[in-house]
mmCIF file of C-alpha atoms in Angstrom:
data_model
loop_
_atom_site.group_PDB
_atom_site.id
_atom_site.type_symbol
_atom_site.label_atom_id
_atom_site.label_comp_id
_atom_site.label_asym_id
_atom_site.label_seq_id
_atom_site.Cartn_x
_atom_site.Cartn_y
_atom_site.Cartn_z
ATOM 1 C CA MET A 21 46.056 -37.662 -23.082
ATOM 2 C CA ASN A 22 49.904 -37.535 -22.578
ATOM 3 C CA ALA A 23 52.465 -38.921 -19.851
ATOM 4 C CA THR A 24 52.449 -35.239 -18.245
ATOM 5 C CA THR A 25 48.911 -34.725 -18.036
ATOM 6 C CA PRO A 26 47.526 -35.279 -14.453
ATOM 7 C CA ALA A 27 44.365 -37.481 -14.757
ATOM 8 C CA ALA A 28 41.408 -36.074 -13.705
ATOM 9 C CA ASP A 29 39.924 -36.356 -9.859
ATOM 10 C CA HIS A 30 37.232 -38.876 -10.188
ATOM 11 C CA LEU A 31 33.854 -38.073 -8.175
ATOM 12 C CA LEU A 32 31.014 -39.855 -7.015
ATOM 13 C CA LEU A 33 27.706 -38.188 -6.782
ATOM 14 C CA VAL A 34 24.671 -39.702 -4.608
ATOM 15 C CA ASP A 35 21.670 -38.193 -5.140
ATOM 16 C CA ASP A 36 18.085 -39.731 -5.908
ATOM 17 C CA ASP A 37 17.185 -36.517 -7.720
ATOM 18 C CA ARG A 38 17.950 -37.073 -11.328
ATOM 19 C CA GLU A 39 17.800 -33.836 -12.373
ATOM 20 C CA ILE A 40 20.311 -32.783 -9.795
ATOM 21 C CA ARG A 41 22.417 -35.769 -10.636
ATOM 22 C CA ASP A 42 22.537 -34.634 -14.601
ATOM 23 C CA LEU A 43 23.228 -30.921 -13.975
ATOM 24 C CA VAL A 44 25.414 -31.606 -11.036
ATOM 25 C CA SER A 45 27.455 -33.973 -13.095
ATOM 26 C CA ALA A 46 27.435 -31.874 -16.622
ATOM 27 C CA TYR A 47 28.495 -28.444 -14.621
ATOM 28 C CA LEU A 48 31.497 -30.319 -12.575
ATOM 29 C CA GLN A 49 32.677 -32.141 -16.184
ATOM 30 C CA LYS A 50 32.557 -28.792 -17.753
ATOM 31 C CA ASN A 51 35.259 -28.188 -15.051
ATOM 32 C CA GLY A 52 37.276 -30.643 -16.007
ATOM 33 C CA LEU A 53 36.290 -33.584 -13.235
ATOM 34 C CA ARG A 54 35.156 -36.975 -13.964
ATOM 35 C CA VAL A 55 31.818 -38.141 -12.379
ATOM 36 C CA THR A 56 29.868 -41.405 -11.395
ATOM 37 C CA THR A 57 26.244 -40.759 -10.385
ATOM 38 C CA VAL A 58 23.882 -43.047 -9.018
ATOM 39 C CA PRO A 59 20.422 -42.621 -6.700
ATOM 40 C CA THR A 60 20.653 -44.744 -3.362
ATOM 41 C CA GLY A 61 23.331 -46.151 -1.095
ATOM 42 C CA ARG A 62 23.018 -49.740 -2.589
ATOM 43 C CA HIS A 63 24.410 -48.176 -5.984
ATOM 44 C CA MET A 64 26.823 -46.511 -3.918
ATOM 45 C CA ARG A 65 28.249 -49.641 -2.424
ATOM 46 C CA GLN A 66 28.123 -51.163 -6.166
ATOM 47 C CA ALA A 67 30.111 -47.974 -8.009
ATOM 48 C CA LEU A 68 33.004 -48.312 -4.784
ATOM 49 C CA GLU A 69 33.639 -51.816 -6.067
ATOM 50 C CA THR A 70 33.530 -51.741 -9.719
ATOM 51 C CA SER A 71 33.850 -48.212 -10.905
ATOM 52 C CA GLY A 72 36.596 -46.681 -8.777
ATOM 53 C CA PRO A 73 38.803 -45.544 -7.367
ATOM 54 C CA PHE A 74 37.401 -42.375 -6.138
ATOM 55 C CA ASP A 75 38.971 -38.837 -5.107
ATOM 56 C CA LEU A 76 35.570 -37.851 -3.216
ATOM 57 C CA VAL A 77 31.885 -38.774 -2.483
ATOM 58 C CA ILE A 78 29.065 -36.033 -3.144
ATOM 59 C CA LEU A 79 26.699 -37.424 -0.649
ATOM 60 C CA ASP A 80 22.904 -36.371 -0.166
ATOM 61 C CA LEU A 81 21.592 -36.903 3.490
ATOM 62 C CA MET A 82 17.850 -37.372 2.131
ATOM 63 C CA LEU A 83 17.932 -40.205 0.516
ATOM 64 C CA PRO A 84 15.422 -43.729 -0.107
ATOM 65 C CA GLY A 85 16.266 -46.482 2.180
ATOM 66 C CA GLU A 86 19.744 -45.980 4.102
ATOM 67 C CA ASP A 87 19.990 -42.170 4.608
ATOM 68 C CA GLY A 88 23.336 -40.022 4.023
ATOM 69 C CA LEU A 89 24.164 -39.923 7.742
ATOM 70 C CA THR A 90 24.063 -43.616 7.745
ATOM 71 C CA LEU A 91 26.411 -44.391 4.805
ATOM 72 C CA CYS A 92 28.569 -41.047 6.040
ATOM 73 C CA ARG A 93 28.831 -43.149 8.995
ATOM 74 C CA ASP A 94 29.609 -46.653 6.900
ATOM 75 C CA LEU A 95 32.371 -45.176 4.753
ATOM 76 C CA ARG A 96 34.197 -44.047 7.591
ATOM 77 C CA ALA A 97 33.855 -47.421 9.230
ATOM 78 C CA GLY A 98 35.245 -49.207 6.389
ATOM 79 C CA LYS A 99 37.863 -49.808 3.662
ATOM 80 C CA HIS A 100 37.191 -46.004 2.245
ATOM 81 C CA LYS A 101 37.376 -44.472 5.574
ATOM 82 C CA ALA A 102 39.858 -42.070 3.856
ATOM 83 C CA LEU A 103 37.586 -41.273 1.015
ATOM 84 C CA PRO A 104 36.704 -37.309 1.469
ATOM 85 C CA ILE A 105 32.939 -36.558 1.764
ATOM 86 C CA ILE A 106 30.653 -33.803 1.233
ATOM 87 C CA MET A 107 27.259 -34.046 2.232
ATOM 88 C CA LEU A 108 24.376 -32.260 0.486
ATOM 89 C CA THR A 109 20.912 -31.768 2.003
ATOM 90 C CA ALA A 110 17.607 -29.482 1.640
ATOM 91 C CA ARG A 111 17.558 -29.270 5.619
ATOM 92 C CA GLY A 112 19.089 -25.968 6.499
ATOM 93 C CA ASP A 113 18.668 -27.073 10.336
ATOM 94 C CA GLU A 114 22.415 -26.726 12.039
ATOM 95 C CA ALA A 115 22.223 -30.104 14.135
ATOM 96 C CA ASP A 116 22.102 -31.692 10.661
ATOM 97 C CA ARG A 117 25.171 -30.217 9.535
ATOM 98 C CA VAL A 118 26.924 -30.703 12.936
ATOM 99 C CA LEU A 119 25.400 -34.214 12.669
ATOM 100 C CA GLY A 120 26.893 -34.903 9.416
ATOM 101 C CA LEU A 121 30.159 -33.319 9.937
ATOM 102 C CA GLU A 122 30.029 -35.608 13.471
ATOM 103 C CA MET A 123 29.617 -38.563 11.352
ATOM 104 C CA GLY A 124 33.042 -37.683 9.446
ATOM 105 C CA ALA A 125 31.748 -35.819 6.735
ATOM 106 C CA ASP A 126 34.573 -33.119 5.470
ATOM 107 C CA ASP A 127 32.297 -30.555 4.336
ATOM 108 C CA TYR A 128 28.296 -29.885 4.153
ATOM 109 C CA LEU A 129 26.199 -28.051 1.541
ATOM 110 C CA ALA A 130 22.275 -26.726 1.920
ATOM 111 C CA LYS A 131 20.251 -27.228 -1.154
ATOM 112 C CA PRO A 132 19.521 -25.113 -3.196
ATOM 113 C CA PHE A 133 23.178 -23.980 -4.175
ATOM 114 C CA ALA A 134 25.283 -22.653 -6.630
ATOM 115 C CA ALA A 135 26.866 -25.163 -9.088
ATOM 116 C CA ARG A 136 29.934 -23.212 -8.400
ATOM 117 C CA GLU A 137 30.551 -22.933 -4.928
ATOM 118 C CA LEU A 138 29.988 -27.258 -4.903
ATOM 119 C CA LEU A 139 32.964 -27.061 -7.382
ATOM 120 C CA ALA A 140 34.931 -24.786 -4.963
ATOM 121 C CA ARG A 141 33.869 -26.889 -1.928
ATOM 122 C CA VAL A 142 35.277 -30.020 -3.850
ATOM 123 C CA LYS A 143 38.717 -28.558 -4.283
ATOM 124 C CA SER A 144 39.214 -27.142 -1.388
ATOM 125 C CA VAL A 145 38.371 -30.401 0.470
ATOM 126 C CA LEU A 146 40.533 -32.342 -2.063
ATOM 127 C CA ARG A 147 43.286 -29.570 -1.422
ATOM 128 C CA ARG A 148 43.035 -30.448 2.226
ATOM 129 C CA THR A 149 43.316 -33.428 1.735
ATOM 130 C CA ARG A 150 46.407 -34.086 -0.558
ATOM 131 C CA MET A 151 48.177 -31.384 1.894
ATOM 132 C CA LEU A 152 48.988 -33.999 4.333
ATOM 133 C CA PRO A 153 52.246 -36.186 4.034
ATOM 134 C CA PRO A 154 51.299 -39.903 3.185
ATOM 135 C CA ASN A 155 52.009 -40.584 7.183
ATOM 136 C CA LEU A 156 49.869 -38.494 8.297
ATOM 137 C CA ARG A 157 46.881 -40.237 6.461
ATOM 138 C CA SER A 158 45.162 -43.063 8.656
ATOM 139 C CA THR A 159 45.107 -46.727 6.669
ATOM 140 C CA ASP A 160 44.693 -48.784 9.514
ATOM 141 C CA GLU A 161 41.485 -50.427 9.241
ATOM 142 C CA ALA A 162 41.295 -52.692 12.464
ATOM 143 C CA ARG A 163 38.371 -52.465 14.417
ATOM 144 C CA PHE A 164 40.009 -51.756 17.554
ATOM 145 C CA LEU A 165 43.016 -49.688 18.584
ATOM 146 C CA ALA A 166 44.650 -50.439 21.951
ATOM 147 C CA PHE A 167 47.176 -48.852 24.113
ATOM 148 C CA GLY A 168 47.428 -48.401 27.606
ATOM 149 C CA ASP A 169 44.787 -49.081 29.581
ATOM 150 C CA TRP A 170 42.315 -48.485 27.121
ATOM 151 C CA ARG A 171 40.849 -49.723 23.805
ATOM 152 C CA LEU A 172 39.349 -47.137 20.931
ATOM 153 C CA ASP A 173 36.229 -48.853 19.182
ATOM 154 C CA THR A 174 36.299 -47.187 15.718
ATOM 155 C CA VAL A 175 33.280 -48.437 14.610
ATOM 156 C CA GLU A 176 31.164 -47.325 17.963
ATOM 157 C CA ARG A 177 33.384 -44.566 18.488
ATOM 158 C CA VAL A 178 33.690 -44.872 22.046
ATOM 159 C CA LEU A 179 36.615 -45.601 24.849
ATOM 160 C CA LEU A 180 36.887 -49.313 26.575
ATOM 161 C CA ASP A 181 38.784 -49.554 29.700
ATOM 162 C CA ARG A 182 40.475 -52.681 30.784
ATOM 163 C CA GLU A 183 37.213 -54.438 32.216
ATOM 164 C CA GLY A 184 34.919 -53.164 28.950
ATOM 165 C CA THR A 185 33.121 -50.421 30.419
ATOM 166 C CA VAL A 186 32.163 -47.914 28.044
ATOM 167 C CA VAL A 187 33.214 -44.241 27.944
ATOM 168 C CA SER A 188 31.404 -42.082 25.517
ATOM 169 C CA LEU A 189 33.088 -39.128 23.456
ATOM 170 C CA SER A 190 31.627 -36.847 22.091
ATOM 171 C CA GLY A 191 31.995 -36.504 17.986
ATOM 172 C CA ALA A 192 34.858 -33.766 18.679
ATOM 173 C CA GLU A 193 36.779 -35.579 21.446
ATOM 174 C CA TYR A 194 36.604 -38.983 19.166
ATOM 175 C CA ARG A 195 37.771 -37.258 16.030
ATOM 176 C CA LEU A 196 40.709 -35.348 18.124
ATOM 177 C CA LEU A 197 41.750 -38.735 19.921
ATOM 178 C CA ARG A 198 41.722 -40.843 16.270
ATOM 179 C CA VAL A 199 44.038 -38.575 14.801
ATOM 180 C CA LEU A 200 46.576 -38.719 17.754
ATOM 181 C CA VAL A 201 46.330 -42.726 18.110
ATOM 182 C CA ASP A 202 46.626 -43.176 14.259
ATOM 183 C CA HIS A 203 49.687 -41.333 14.526
ATOM 184 C CA ALA A 204 51.105 -42.260 17.855
ATOM 185 C CA GLN A 205 54.765 -41.060 18.695
ATOM 186 C CA LYS A 206 54.614 -38.233 16.292
ATOM 187 C CA VAL A 207 54.514 -34.617 17.046
ATOM 188 C CA LEU A 208 51.607 -33.403 15.426
ATOM 189 C CA THR A 209 51.257 -29.299 14.961
ATOM 190 C CA ARG A 210 47.828 -27.598 15.444
ATOM 191 C CA ASP A 211 47.526 -27.101 11.528
ATOM 192 C CA GLN A 212 48.216 -30.960 10.865
ATOM 193 C CA ILE A 213 45.425 -31.748 13.536
ATOM 194 C CA LEU A 214 43.158 -28.996 11.823
ATOM 195 C CA SER A 215 43.766 -30.151 8.385
ATOM 196 C CA ILE A 216 43.187 -34.097 9.539
ATOM 197 C CA THR A 217 39.884 -33.242 11.851
ATOM 198 C CA GLN A 218 37.911 -30.113 9.920
ATOM 199 C CA GLY A 219 36.462 -28.905 7.097
ATOM 200 C CA ARG A 220 35.158 -25.319 7.448
ATOM 201 C CA GLU A 221 34.995 -25.482 11.137
ATOM 202 C CA ALA A 222 38.407 -25.449 11.462
ATOM 203 C CA GLU A 223 38.794 -22.171 13.088
ATOM 204 C CA LEU A 224 36.107 -22.958 15.919
ATOM 205 C CA PHE A 225 38.069 -26.491 16.218
ATOM 206 C CA GLU A 226 41.188 -24.520 16.597
ATOM 207 C CA ARG A 227 39.965 -22.162 19.488
ATOM 208 C CA SER A 228 38.775 -24.857 21.486
ATOM 209 C CA ILE A 229 41.645 -27.718 20.595
ATOM 210 C CA ASP A 230 43.178 -27.267 24.040
ATOM 211 C CA LEU A 231 40.100 -27.579 25.605
ATOM 212 C CA MET A 232 39.474 -30.820 23.804
ATOM 213 C CA VAL A 233 42.681 -32.116 24.769
ATOM 214 C CA SER A 234 42.043 -31.460 28.514
ATOM 215 C CA ARG A 235 38.689 -33.131 28.206
ATOM 216 C CA LEU A 236 39.966 -36.121 26.718
ATOM 217 C CA ARG A 237 42.679 -36.594 29.420
ATOM 218 C CA LYS A 238 40.136 -36.764 31.923
ATOM 219 C CA CYS A 239 38.840 -39.201 29.944
ATOM 220 C CA LEU A 240 42.018 -41.353 29.744
ATOM 221 C CA GLY A 241 42.775 -40.722 33.496
ATOM 222 C CA ASP A 242 45.667 -38.836 32.461
ATOM 223 C CA ASP A 243 47.458 -36.425 34.832
ATOM 224 C CA ALA A 244 47.793 -33.141 33.474
ATOM 225 C CA ARG A 245 51.092 -31.982 35.093
ATOM 226 C CA GLU A 246 52.661 -35.412 33.952
ATOM 227 C CA PRO A 247 50.341 -36.893 31.132
ATOM 228 C CA ARG A 248 50.955 -40.199 30.303
ATOM 229 C CA TYR A 249 49.328 -40.308 26.839
ATOM 230 C CA ILE A 250 48.757 -36.909 25.651
ATOM 231 C CA LYS A 251 52.026 -34.803 25.917
ATOM 232 C CA THR A 252 52.402 -31.244 25.086
ATOM 233 C CA VAL A 253 55.611 -30.643 23.114
ATOM 234 C CA ARG A 254 55.749 -26.829 23.631
ATOM 235 C CA SER A 255 56.088 -24.815 20.982
ATOM 236 C CA GLU A 256 55.021 -27.284 18.456
ATOM 237 C CA GLY A 257 51.632 -29.148 19.020
ATOM 238 C CA TYR A 258 50.800 -32.282 20.954
ATOM 239 C CA VAL A 259 52.093 -36.048 20.722
ATOM 240 C CA PHE A 260 50.291 -39.587 21.340
ATOM 241 C CA ALA A 261 53.195 -40.979 24.088
ATOM 242 C CA VAL A 262 52.634 -44.394 24.338
ATOM 243 C CA GLN A 263 52.413 -47.590 21.436
ATOM 244 C CA VAL A 264 49.352 -48.647 20.132
ATOM 245 C CA GLU A 265 48.289 -51.689 18.897
ATOM 246 C CA ALA A 266 45.674 -52.630 16.368
ATOM 247 C CA GLN A 267 42.819 -55.491 17.180
ATOM 248 C CA ASP A 268 40.345 -56.788 14.864
ATOM 249 C CA ALA A 269 38.343 -58.255 17.920
#
């Protein structure tokens, strides 16, 4: 490889079906990608520590031991939380798809699928991830993010007030608040927010982003006419207007 040739993207495929692992791996490698395959969550964790770095994880939902949703949640809560995830499942139920996305998956593909469609999804997710400038990618690994009268628990995905009272958030509310908090005091356009928070659900989310901001303001006790936390920047987007402090406990 000469100095001008970019390194091939390295994918981690987690699926207990050996035939699927072999077929998908062969197809993706034929199309210029590097692929490491493992059958379980335990093997996934080992690979992340010893065989990386990886650019994307393809994660089956139905796995022996820890299932894909649990592994997805753990990835989003740990040091690999910025790693893009595409979930695979034999289930076609919409509730599973929504739950996977709320756990933090970037995209979702139901089995059986065409290998070329998976390849297209991989390229799309990687492209979306890389279109963000470095200062719009979360790197903070703290458990709590404190601001004003609140703390955001990034593991349990809930808000805590000064007395420790829990305010529950939906998956979409948490994702939006996390984006705003991670990039406090920076104006984010709607396109940037959508690129960070959503994959194929972006169109749906775009129609409801203003409603979601309104709901978040109510959770935070923010006056919509003179908000303290989430301010609207006319013709641009939104800004989280207070300082945020990372806390481990």
